[in-house]
Tab-separated table of C-alpha atoms in Angstrom:
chain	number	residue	atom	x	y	z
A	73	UNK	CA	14.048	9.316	-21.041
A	74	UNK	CA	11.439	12.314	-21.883
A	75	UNK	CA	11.519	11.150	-25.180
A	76	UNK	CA	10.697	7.674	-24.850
A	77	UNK	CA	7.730	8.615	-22.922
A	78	UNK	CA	6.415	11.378	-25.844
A	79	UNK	CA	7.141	8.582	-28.544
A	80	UNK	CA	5.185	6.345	-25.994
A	81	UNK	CA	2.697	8.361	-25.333
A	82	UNK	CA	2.023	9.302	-29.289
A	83	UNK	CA	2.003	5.791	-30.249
A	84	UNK	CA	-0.817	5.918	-27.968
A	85	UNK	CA	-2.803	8.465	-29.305
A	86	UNK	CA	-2.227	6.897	-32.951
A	87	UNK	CA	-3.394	3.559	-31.691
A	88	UNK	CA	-6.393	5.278	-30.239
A	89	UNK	CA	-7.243	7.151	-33.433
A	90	UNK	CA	-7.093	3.809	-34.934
A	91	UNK	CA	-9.497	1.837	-32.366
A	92	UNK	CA	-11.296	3.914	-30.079
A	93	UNK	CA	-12.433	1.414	-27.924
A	94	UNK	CA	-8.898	0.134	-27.027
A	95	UNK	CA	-8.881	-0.939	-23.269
A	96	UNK	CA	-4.836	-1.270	-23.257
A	97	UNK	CA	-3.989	2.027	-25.353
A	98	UNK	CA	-5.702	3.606	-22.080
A	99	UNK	CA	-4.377	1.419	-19.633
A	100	UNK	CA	-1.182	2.009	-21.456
A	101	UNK	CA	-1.345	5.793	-21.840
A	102	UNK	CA	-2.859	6.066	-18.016
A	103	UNK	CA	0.186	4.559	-17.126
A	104	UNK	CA	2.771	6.608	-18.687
A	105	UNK	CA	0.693	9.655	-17.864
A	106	UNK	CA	1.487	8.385	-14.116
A	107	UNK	CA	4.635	7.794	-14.430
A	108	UNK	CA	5.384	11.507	-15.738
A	109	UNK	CA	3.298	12.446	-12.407
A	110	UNK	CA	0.263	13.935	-14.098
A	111	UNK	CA	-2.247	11.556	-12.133
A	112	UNK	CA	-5.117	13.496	-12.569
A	113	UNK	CA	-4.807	12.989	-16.430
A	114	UNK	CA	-4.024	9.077	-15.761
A	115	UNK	CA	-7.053	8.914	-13.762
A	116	UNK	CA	-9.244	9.914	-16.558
A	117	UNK	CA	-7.939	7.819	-19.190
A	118	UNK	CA	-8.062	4.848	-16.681
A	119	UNK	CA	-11.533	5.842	-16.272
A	120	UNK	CA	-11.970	5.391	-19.840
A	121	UNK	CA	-10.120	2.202	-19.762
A	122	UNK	CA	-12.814	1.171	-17.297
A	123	UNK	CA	-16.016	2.483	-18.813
A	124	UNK	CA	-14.962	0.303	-21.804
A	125	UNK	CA	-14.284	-3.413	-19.441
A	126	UNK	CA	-15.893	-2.673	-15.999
A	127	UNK	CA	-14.085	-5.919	-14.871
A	128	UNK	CA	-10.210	-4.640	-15.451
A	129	UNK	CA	-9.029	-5.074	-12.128
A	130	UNK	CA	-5.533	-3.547	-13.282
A	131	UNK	CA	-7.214	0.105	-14.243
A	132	UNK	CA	-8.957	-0.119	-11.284
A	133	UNK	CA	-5.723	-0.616	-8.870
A	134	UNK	CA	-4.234	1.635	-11.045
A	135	UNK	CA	-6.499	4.516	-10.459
A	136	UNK	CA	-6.227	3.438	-6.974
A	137	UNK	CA	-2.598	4.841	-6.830
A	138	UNK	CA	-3.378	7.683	-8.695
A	139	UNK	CA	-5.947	8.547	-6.390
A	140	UNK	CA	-3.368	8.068	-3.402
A	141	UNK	CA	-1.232	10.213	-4.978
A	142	UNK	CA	-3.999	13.179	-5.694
A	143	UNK	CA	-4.458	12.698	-1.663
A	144	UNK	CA	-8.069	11.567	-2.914
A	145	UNK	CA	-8.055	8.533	-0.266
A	146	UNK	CA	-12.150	7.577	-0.308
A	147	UNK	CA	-11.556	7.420	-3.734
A	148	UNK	CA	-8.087	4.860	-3.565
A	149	UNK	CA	-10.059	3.304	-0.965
A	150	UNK	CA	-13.084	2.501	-2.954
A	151	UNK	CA	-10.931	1.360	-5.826
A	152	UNK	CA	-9.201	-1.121	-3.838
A	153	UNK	CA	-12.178	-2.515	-2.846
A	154	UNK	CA	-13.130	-3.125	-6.486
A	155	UNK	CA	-9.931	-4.949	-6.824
A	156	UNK	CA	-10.382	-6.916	-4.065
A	157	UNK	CA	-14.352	-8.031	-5.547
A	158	UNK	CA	-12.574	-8.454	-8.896
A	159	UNK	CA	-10.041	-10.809	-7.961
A	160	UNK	CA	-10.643	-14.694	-7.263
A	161	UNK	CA	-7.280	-14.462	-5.126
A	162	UNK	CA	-6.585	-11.880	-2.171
A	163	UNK	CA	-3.925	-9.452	-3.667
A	164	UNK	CA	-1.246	-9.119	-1.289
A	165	UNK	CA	-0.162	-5.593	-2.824
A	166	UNK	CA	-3.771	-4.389	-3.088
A	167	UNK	CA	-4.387	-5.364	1.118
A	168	UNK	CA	-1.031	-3.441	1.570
A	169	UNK	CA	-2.136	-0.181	-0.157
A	170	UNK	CA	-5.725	-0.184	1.423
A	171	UNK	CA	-4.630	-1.019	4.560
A	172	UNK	CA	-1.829	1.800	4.313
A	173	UNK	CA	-4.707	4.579	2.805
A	174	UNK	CA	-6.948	3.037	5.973
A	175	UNK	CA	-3.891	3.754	8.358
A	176	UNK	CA	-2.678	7.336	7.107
A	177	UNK	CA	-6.973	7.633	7.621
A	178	UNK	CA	-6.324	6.756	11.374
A	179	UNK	CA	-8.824	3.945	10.558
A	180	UNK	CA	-6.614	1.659	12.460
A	181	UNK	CA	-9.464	-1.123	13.236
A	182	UNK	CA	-10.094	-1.335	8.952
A	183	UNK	CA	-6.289	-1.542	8.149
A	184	UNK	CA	-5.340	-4.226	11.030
A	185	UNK	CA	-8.080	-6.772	9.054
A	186	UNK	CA	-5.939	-5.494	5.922
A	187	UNK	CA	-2.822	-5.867	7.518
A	188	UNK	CA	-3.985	-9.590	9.064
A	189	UNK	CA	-4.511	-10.883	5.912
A	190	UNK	CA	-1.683	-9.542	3.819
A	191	UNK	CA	0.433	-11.693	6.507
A	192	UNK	CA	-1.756	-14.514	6.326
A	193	UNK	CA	-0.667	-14.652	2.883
A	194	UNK	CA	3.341	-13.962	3.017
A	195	UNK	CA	4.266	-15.348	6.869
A	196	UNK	CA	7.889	-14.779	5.828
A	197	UNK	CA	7.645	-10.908	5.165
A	198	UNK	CA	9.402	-9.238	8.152
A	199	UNK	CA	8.076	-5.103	6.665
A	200	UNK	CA	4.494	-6.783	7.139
A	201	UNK	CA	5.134	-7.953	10.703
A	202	UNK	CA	6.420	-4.681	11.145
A	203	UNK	CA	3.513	-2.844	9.554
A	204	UNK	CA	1.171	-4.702	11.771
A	205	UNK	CA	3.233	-3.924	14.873
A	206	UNK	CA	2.985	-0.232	14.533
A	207	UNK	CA	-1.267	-0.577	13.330
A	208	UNK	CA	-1.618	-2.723	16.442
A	209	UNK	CA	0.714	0.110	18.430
A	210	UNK	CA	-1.630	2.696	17.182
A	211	UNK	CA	-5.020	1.137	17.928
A	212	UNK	CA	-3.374	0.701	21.618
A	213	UNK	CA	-2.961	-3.141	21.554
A	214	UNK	CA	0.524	-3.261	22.914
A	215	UNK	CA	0.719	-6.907	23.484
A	216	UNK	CA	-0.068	-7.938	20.004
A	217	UNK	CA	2.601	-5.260	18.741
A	218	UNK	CA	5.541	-6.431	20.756
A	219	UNK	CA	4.393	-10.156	19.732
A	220	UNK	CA	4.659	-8.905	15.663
A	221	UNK	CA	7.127	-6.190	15.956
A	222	UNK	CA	9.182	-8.945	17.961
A	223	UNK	CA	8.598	-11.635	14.957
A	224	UNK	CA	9.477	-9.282	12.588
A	225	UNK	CA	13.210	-9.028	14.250
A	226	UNK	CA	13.044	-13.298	13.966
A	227	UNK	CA	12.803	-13.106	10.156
A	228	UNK	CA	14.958	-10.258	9.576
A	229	UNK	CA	18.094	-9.955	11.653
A	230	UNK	CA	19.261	-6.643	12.580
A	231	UNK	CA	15.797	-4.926	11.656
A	232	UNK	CA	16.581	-1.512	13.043
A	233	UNK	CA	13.099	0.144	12.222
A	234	UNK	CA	11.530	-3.059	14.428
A	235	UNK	CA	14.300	-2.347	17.019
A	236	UNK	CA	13.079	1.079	17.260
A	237	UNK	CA	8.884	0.550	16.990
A	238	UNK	CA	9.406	-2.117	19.704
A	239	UNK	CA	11.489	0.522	22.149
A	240	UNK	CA	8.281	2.515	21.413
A	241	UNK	CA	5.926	0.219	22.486
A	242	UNK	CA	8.012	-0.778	24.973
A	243	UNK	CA	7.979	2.992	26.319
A	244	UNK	CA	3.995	3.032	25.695
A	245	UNK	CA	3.760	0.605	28.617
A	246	UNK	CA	4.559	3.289	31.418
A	247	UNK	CA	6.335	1.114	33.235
A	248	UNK	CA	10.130	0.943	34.861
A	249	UNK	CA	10.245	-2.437	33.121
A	250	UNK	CA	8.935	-0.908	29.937
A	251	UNK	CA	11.649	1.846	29.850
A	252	UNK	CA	14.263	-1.022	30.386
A	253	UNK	CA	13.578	-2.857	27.253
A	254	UNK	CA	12.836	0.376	25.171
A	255	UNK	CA	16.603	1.356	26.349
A	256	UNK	CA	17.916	-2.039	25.693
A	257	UNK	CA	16.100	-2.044	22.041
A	258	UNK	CA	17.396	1.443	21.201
A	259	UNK	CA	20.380	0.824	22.420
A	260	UNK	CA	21.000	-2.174	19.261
């Protein structure tokens, strides 16, 4: 597999030497570059990618996960954000990311309007329910996370994680009636 990505990567570099101002040879070689886990080396050639079309959503979101990666999460942030101008059409997978870098932030009030939307957009997607149950668990809005954690379980039958975020909510209420239903949910 090494090889592929060397042969890859050189075809790169020749189709650079050819025409400099290639925005996919970057894109291209950013994304091998990531995928042999030398972000910091993807970011800059999706850097150049973007200095050469300032509207390529794709280096942007791409430099967004490199960033993530380098633990650089303003950065990813700010990327994602560019994305999101970019695009005519919410991107589900760019709302997920953000509102994951906003959550790992503790910015749980940011990644909730993240979350909210990402749902909006796939109603059907039981992780997302679940995603939003723990945000909503972690900004301390235990009704709304039972109600998603709770959906989650309807679209996806024998959802253990859910089973298990719910008990903790469940236990978060403090109550005798709370550490019923946490029992009964961990219990599944």
């Amino acid at each position: 597999m090494k090889g592929r990505y060397s042969k890859a990567m050189f075809n790169c570099n020749e189709a650079l030497k050819i025409q400099p101002k290639s925005v996919r040879a970057y894109l291209y070689r950013g994304s091998l570059k990531f995928e042999i886990k030398n972000y910091a080396l993807a970011v800059e050639d999706l850097s150049s990618a973007i200095k050469l079309d300032p509207l390529c959503s794709i280096a942007y979101y791409n430099r967004a996960v490199c960033y993530q990666y380098l633990g650089k999460n303003k950065e990813a942030l700010s990327n994602c954000g560019i994305v999101l101008l970019l695009e005519k059409e919410l991107n589900q997978r760019v709302l997920l990311n953000r509102g994951l870098l906003y959550y790992q932030s503790e910015d749980y009030d940011n990644a909730l309007v993240d979350f909210k939307l990402a749902v909006s957009d796939s109603p059907d997607n039981a992780l997302l329910y679940h995603t939003l149950g723990l945000c909503y668990h972690r900004n301390n809005q235990l009704k709304e996370a039972l109600k998603s954690l709770s959906h989650a379980m309807t679209l996806k039958e024998h959802f253990i994680q859910a089973y298990i975020s719910r008990g903790n909510v469940y236990m978060s209420l403090n109550s005798e009636q709370g550490y019923k239903l946490s029992k009964r949910d961990y219990c599944r």
